[in-house]
Coordinates of C-alpha atoms in Angstrom, one line a residue:
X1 CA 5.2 15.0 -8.0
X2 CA 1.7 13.3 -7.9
X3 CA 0.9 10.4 -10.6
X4 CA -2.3 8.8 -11.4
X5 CA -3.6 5.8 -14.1
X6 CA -7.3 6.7 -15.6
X7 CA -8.8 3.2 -16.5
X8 CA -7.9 2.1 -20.1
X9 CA -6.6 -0.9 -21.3
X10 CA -4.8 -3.1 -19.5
X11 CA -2.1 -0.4 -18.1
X12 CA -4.1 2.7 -17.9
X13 CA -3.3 6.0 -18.9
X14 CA -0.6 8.4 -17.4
X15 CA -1.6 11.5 -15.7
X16 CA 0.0 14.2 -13.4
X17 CA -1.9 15.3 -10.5
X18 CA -1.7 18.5 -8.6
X19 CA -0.6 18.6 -5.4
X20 CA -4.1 18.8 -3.8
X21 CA -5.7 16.7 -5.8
X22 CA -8.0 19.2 -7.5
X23 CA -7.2 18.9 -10.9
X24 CA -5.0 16.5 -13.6
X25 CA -3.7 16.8 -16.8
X26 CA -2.7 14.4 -19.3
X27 CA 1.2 13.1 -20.0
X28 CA 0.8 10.3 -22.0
X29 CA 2.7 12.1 -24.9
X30 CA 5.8 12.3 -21.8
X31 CA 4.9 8.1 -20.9
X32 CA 1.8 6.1 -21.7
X33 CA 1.8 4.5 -18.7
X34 CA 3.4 4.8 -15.1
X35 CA 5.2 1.4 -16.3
X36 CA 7.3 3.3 -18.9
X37 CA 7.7 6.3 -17.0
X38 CA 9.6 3.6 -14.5
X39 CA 11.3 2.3 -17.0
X40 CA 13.2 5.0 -18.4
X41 CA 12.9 7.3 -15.2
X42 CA 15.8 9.7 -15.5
X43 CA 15.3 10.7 -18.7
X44 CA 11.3 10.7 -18.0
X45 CA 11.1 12.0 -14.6
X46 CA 12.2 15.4 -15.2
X47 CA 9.9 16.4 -18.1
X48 CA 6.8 14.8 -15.8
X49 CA 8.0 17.2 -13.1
X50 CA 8.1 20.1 -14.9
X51 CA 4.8 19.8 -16.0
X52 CA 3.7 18.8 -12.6
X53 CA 5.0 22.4 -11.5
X54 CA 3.1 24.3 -14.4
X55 CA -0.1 22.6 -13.3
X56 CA 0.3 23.7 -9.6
X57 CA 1.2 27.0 -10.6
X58 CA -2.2 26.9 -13.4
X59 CA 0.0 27.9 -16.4
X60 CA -1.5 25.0 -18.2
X61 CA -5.2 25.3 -20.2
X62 CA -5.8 21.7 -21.0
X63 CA -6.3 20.4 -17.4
X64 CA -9.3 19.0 -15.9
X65 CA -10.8 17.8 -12.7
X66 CA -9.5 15.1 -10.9
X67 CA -11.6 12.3 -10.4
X68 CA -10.4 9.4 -7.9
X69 CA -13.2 7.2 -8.9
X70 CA -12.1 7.2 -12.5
X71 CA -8.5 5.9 -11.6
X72 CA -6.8 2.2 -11.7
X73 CA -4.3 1.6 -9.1
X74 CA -1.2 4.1 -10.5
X75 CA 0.4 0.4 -11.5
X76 CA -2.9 -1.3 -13.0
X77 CA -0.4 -4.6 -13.1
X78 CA 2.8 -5.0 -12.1
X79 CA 6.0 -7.1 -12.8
X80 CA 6.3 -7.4 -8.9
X81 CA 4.5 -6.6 -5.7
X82 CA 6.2 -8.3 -2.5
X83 CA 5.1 -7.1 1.1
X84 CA 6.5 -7.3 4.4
X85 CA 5.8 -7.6 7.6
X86 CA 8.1 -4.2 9.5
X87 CA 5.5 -3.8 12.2
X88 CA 6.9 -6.9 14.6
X89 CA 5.0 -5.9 17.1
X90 CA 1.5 -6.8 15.1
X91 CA 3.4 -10.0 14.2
X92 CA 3.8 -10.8 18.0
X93 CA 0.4 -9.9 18.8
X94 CA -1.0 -11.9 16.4
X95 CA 1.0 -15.1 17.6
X96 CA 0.7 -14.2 21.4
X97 CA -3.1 -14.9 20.8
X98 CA -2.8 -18.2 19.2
X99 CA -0.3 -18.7 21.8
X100 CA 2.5 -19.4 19.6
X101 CA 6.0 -18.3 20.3
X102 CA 8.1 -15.8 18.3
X103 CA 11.5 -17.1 17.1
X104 CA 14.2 -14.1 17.6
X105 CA 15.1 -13.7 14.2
X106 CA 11.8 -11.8 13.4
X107 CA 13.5 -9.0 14.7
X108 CA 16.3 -8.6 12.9
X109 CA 15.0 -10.3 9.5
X110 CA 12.1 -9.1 7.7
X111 CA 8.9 -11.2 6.8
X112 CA 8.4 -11.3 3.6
X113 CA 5.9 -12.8 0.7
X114 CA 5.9 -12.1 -3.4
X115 CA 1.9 -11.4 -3.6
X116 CA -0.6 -11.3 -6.7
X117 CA 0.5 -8.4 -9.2
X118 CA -1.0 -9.4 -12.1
X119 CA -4.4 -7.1 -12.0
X120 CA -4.7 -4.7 -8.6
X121 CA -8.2 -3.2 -7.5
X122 CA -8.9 0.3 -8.5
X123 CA -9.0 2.8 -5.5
X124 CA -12.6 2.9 -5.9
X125 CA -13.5 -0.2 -6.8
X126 CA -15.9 -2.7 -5.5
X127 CA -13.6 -5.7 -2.8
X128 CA -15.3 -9.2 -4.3
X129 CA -15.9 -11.9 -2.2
X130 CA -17.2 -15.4 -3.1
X131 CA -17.4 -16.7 -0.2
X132 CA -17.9 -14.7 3.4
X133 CA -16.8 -17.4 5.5
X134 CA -13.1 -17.5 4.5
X135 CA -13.1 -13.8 6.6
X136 CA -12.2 -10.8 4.5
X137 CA -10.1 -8.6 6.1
X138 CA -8.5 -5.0 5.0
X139 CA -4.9 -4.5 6.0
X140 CA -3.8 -1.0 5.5
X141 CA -0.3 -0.3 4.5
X142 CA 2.6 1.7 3.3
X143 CA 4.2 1.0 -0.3
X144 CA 7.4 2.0 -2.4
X145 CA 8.1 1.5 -5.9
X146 CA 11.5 1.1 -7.2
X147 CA 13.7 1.7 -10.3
X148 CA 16.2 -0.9 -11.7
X149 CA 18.5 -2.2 -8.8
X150 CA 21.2 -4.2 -9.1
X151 CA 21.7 -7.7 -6.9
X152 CA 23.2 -6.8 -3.7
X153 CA 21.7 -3.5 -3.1
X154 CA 22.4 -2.3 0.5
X155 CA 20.1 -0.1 2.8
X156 CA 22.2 3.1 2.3
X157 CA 21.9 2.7 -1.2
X158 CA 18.3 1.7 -1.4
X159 CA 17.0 5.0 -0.7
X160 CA 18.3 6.1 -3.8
X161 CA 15.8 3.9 -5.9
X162 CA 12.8 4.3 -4.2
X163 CA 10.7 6.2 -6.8
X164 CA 7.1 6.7 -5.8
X165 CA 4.8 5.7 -2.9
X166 CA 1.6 4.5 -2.5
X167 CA -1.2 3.5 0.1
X168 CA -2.3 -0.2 0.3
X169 CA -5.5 -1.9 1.2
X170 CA -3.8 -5.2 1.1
X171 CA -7.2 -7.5 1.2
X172 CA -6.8 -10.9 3.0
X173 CA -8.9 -13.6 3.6
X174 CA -8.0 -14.8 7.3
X175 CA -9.7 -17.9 7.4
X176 CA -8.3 -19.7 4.4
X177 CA -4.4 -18.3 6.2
X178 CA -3.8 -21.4 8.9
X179 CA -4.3 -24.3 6.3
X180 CA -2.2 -22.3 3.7
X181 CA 0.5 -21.6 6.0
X182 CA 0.4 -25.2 7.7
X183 CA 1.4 -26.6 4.1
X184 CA 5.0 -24.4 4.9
X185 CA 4.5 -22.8 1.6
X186 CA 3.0 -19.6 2.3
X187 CA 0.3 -17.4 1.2
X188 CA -2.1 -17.6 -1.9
X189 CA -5.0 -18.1 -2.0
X190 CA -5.4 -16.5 1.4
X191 CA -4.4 -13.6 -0.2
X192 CA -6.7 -11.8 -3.4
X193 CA -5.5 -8.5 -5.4
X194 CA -4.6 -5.9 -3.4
X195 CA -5.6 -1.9 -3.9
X196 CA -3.6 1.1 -3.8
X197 CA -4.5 5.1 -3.7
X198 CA -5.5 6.6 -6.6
X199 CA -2.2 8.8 -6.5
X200 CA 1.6 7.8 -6.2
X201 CA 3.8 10.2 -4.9
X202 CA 7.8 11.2 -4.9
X203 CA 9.2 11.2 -1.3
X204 CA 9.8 15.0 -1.4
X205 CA 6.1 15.4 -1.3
X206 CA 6.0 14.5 2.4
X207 CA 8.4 17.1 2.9
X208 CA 9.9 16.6 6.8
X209 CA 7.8 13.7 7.2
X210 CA 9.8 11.2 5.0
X211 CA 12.8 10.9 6.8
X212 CA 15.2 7.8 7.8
X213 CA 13.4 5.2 5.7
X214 CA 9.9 5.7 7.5
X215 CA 6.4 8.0 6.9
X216 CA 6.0 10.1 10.2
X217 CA 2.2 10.4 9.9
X218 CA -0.9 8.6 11.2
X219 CA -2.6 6.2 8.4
X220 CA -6.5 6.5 9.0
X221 CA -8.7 3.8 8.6
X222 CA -12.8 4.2 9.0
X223 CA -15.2 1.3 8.3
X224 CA -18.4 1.9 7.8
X225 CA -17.6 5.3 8.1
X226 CA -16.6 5.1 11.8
X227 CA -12.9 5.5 13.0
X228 CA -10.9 2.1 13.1
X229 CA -7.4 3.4 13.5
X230 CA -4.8 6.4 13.2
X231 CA -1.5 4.7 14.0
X232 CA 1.8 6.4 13.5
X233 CA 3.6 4.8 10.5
X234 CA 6.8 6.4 11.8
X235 CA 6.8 4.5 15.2
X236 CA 7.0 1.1 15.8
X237 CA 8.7 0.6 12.5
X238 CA 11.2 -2.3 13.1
X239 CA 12.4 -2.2 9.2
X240 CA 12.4 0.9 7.2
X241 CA 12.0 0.9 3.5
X242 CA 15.2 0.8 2.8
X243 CA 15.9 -2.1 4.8
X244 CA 13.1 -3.5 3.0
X245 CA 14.1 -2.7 -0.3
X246 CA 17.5 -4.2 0.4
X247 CA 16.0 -7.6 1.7
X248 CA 14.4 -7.8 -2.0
X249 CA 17.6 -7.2 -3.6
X250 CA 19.7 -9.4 -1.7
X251 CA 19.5 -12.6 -3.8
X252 CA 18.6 -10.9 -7.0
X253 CA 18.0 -8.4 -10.2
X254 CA 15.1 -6.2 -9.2
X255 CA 12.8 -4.5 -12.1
X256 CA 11.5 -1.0 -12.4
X257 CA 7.9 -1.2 -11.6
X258 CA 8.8 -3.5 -8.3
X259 CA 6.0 -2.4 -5.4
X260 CA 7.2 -3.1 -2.0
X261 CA 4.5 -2.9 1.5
X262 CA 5.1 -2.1 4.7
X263 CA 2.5 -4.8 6.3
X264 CA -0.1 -3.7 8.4
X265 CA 0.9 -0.1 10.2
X266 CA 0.7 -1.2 14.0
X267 CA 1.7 0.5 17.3
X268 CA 2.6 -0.6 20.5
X269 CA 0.2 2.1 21.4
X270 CA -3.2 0.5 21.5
X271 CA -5.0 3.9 21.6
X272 CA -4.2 4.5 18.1
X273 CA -6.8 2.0 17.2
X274 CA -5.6 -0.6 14.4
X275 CA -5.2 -0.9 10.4
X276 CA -6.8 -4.3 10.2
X277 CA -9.4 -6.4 11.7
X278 CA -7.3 -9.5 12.6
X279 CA -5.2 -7.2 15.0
X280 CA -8.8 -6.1 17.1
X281 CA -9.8 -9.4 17.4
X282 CA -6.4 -10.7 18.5
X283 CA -6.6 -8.0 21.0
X284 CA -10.4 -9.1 21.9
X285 CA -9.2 -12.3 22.2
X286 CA -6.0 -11.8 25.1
X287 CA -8.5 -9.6 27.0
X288 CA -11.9 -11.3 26.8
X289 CA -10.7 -15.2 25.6
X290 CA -12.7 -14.2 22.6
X291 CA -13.3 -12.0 19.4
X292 CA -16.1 -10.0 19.4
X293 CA -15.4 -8.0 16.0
X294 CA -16.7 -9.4 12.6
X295 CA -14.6 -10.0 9.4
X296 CA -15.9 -7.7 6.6
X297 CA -19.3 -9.0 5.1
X298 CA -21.5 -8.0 1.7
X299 CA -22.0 -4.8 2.0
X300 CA -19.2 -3.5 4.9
X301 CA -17.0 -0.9 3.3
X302 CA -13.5 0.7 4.7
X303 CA -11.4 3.7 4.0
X304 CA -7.6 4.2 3.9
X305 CA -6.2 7.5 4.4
X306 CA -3.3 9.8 4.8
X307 CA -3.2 13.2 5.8
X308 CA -0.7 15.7 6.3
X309 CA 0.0 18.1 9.4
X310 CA -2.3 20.6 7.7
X311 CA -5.4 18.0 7.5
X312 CA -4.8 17.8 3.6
X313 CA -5.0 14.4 1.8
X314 CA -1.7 13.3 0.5
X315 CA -2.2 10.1 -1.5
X316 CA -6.4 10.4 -2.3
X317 CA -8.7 8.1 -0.5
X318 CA -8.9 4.2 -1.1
X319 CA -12.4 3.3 -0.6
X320 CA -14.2 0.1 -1.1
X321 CA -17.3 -1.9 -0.3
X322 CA -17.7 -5.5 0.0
X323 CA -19.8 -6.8 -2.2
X324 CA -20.8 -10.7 -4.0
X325 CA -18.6 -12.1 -6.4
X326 CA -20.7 -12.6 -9.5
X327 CA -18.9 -15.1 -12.3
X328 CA -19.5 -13.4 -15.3

């Protein structure tokens, strides 16, 4: 099943989308929002599906055409959106350059921060930057949304309330990162609202290529319509989502409606090409002593896509340009 939010209000609008993203229809008389769908998802979920399989079959008159650009994220808001870091080997490239070392425990317990959910970007929307000095950076990633789960959750059980799935352009601003992080309280302002693909999808729709907690696909980035990166979310994967979803259930109640990244998609294989600036220039840097590649200016836009093994588009296409923040 494919889910979408058109912009309105706050919380957008419910659709269901067909599988290849041609066309939509309207199930806000099923859930308003995705948020309530979530919320009462058993009872919910199979009335959304059914009419997911009438539109891919066209027994349904009052569909239309489905418009990416006229989308929220599927959560406009949410209650929580925490994202890890399951690629390690990114996280000990990124500290090899600054020539820091890597304490053992990053491989065998995940990074984690609880990011900005009150307002995402829309899949289409414009990336704002105030400033281009603090070095804006696209990270793309992998997400999962859950149902209601109990304190204590454990990995086997985890898979059981993951829900939906989602793409991530999780934006950063690298240069305001090392006097955040010095402070030894973490990321904020280092880190703006986030964007997701215009469509979340159930785990069944990735058919053989969901399997053990991971996405076995490449996750392809272009900026500036040239090829950044293809890397193989399936390899490299030190945590899988349900090791993930576990970590953020260990201490506590989570909510329906909880979004949970990946981190930055990485590969030990450097051919893939990378999902976010930071990792080229850390790779610049170990080679030449320097980076060579920009951070994101006015103007500079990327992609984030995911394909499957027949070249169709999964998820929809995140795609966003740089441009000046303007206080209104």
């Amino acid at each position: 099943m494919k889910l979408a939010s058109l912009k309105h209000g706050r919380d957008g609008k419910l659709i269901i989308v067909s599988r290849d993203l041609s066309f939509a229809v309207d199930a806000t008389d099923i859930a308003p929002t995705l948020q309530t769908a979530l919320d009462n998802w058993d009872s919910l979920a199979p009335q959304l599906e059914a009419r997911y399989q009438a539109l891919n079959e066209k027994n349904l008159d009052n569909h239309f055409a489905f418009d990416p650009a006229d989308c929220a994220s599927p959560l406009p808001r949410a209650y929580q959106w925490v994202d890890g870091s399951a690629y390690v080997n990114h996280v000990e490239l990124v500290r090899k350059a600054r020539n820091a070392t890597m304490p053992e425990t990053f491989w065998t317990d995940p990074l984690m921060y609880q990011g900005m959910s009150d307002g995402f970007i829309g899949p289409k929307d414009d990336i704002e930057l105030a400033d281009p000095s603090w070095g804006c950076d696209f990270e793309a990633e992998i997400a999962v949304i859950t149902d209601d789960m109990p304190m204590g959750t454990t990995p086997e059980e985890a898979s059981s309330h993951i829900k939906l799935m989602m793409l991530v352009n999780d934006v950063s601003l690298r240069n305001l990162i090392p006097a955040e992080l010095a402070k030894g309280f973490g990321f904020f302002q280092s880190k703006p609202a986030s964007a997701f693909s215009p469509v979340a999808i159930t785990p069944d729709e990735l058919t053989d290529n969901w399997k053990d907690g991971k996405v076995h696909l490449p996750l392809t980035v272009h900026l500036n319509d040239e090829t950044f990166g293809a890397p193989d979310a399936g390899v490299d994967m030190t945590f899988n989502f349900h090791q993930l979803v576990a970590h953020v259930a260990r201490s506590r109640h989570v909510s329906a409606g909880t979004i949970i990244g990946s981190g930055t998609v990485s590969n030990v294989d450097r051919s893939k090409g990378s999902c976010c600036l930071a990792e080229k220039r850390m790779l610049e840097i170990i080679e030449n002593g320097a980076a060579s590649t920009p951070f994101m200016t006015y103007g500079d836009r990327v992609a984030i896509e995911m394909f499957d093994t027949n070249g169709t588009s999964i998820f929809g296409k995140i795609e966003q340009t740089v441009v000046p923040y303007a206080k209104k």
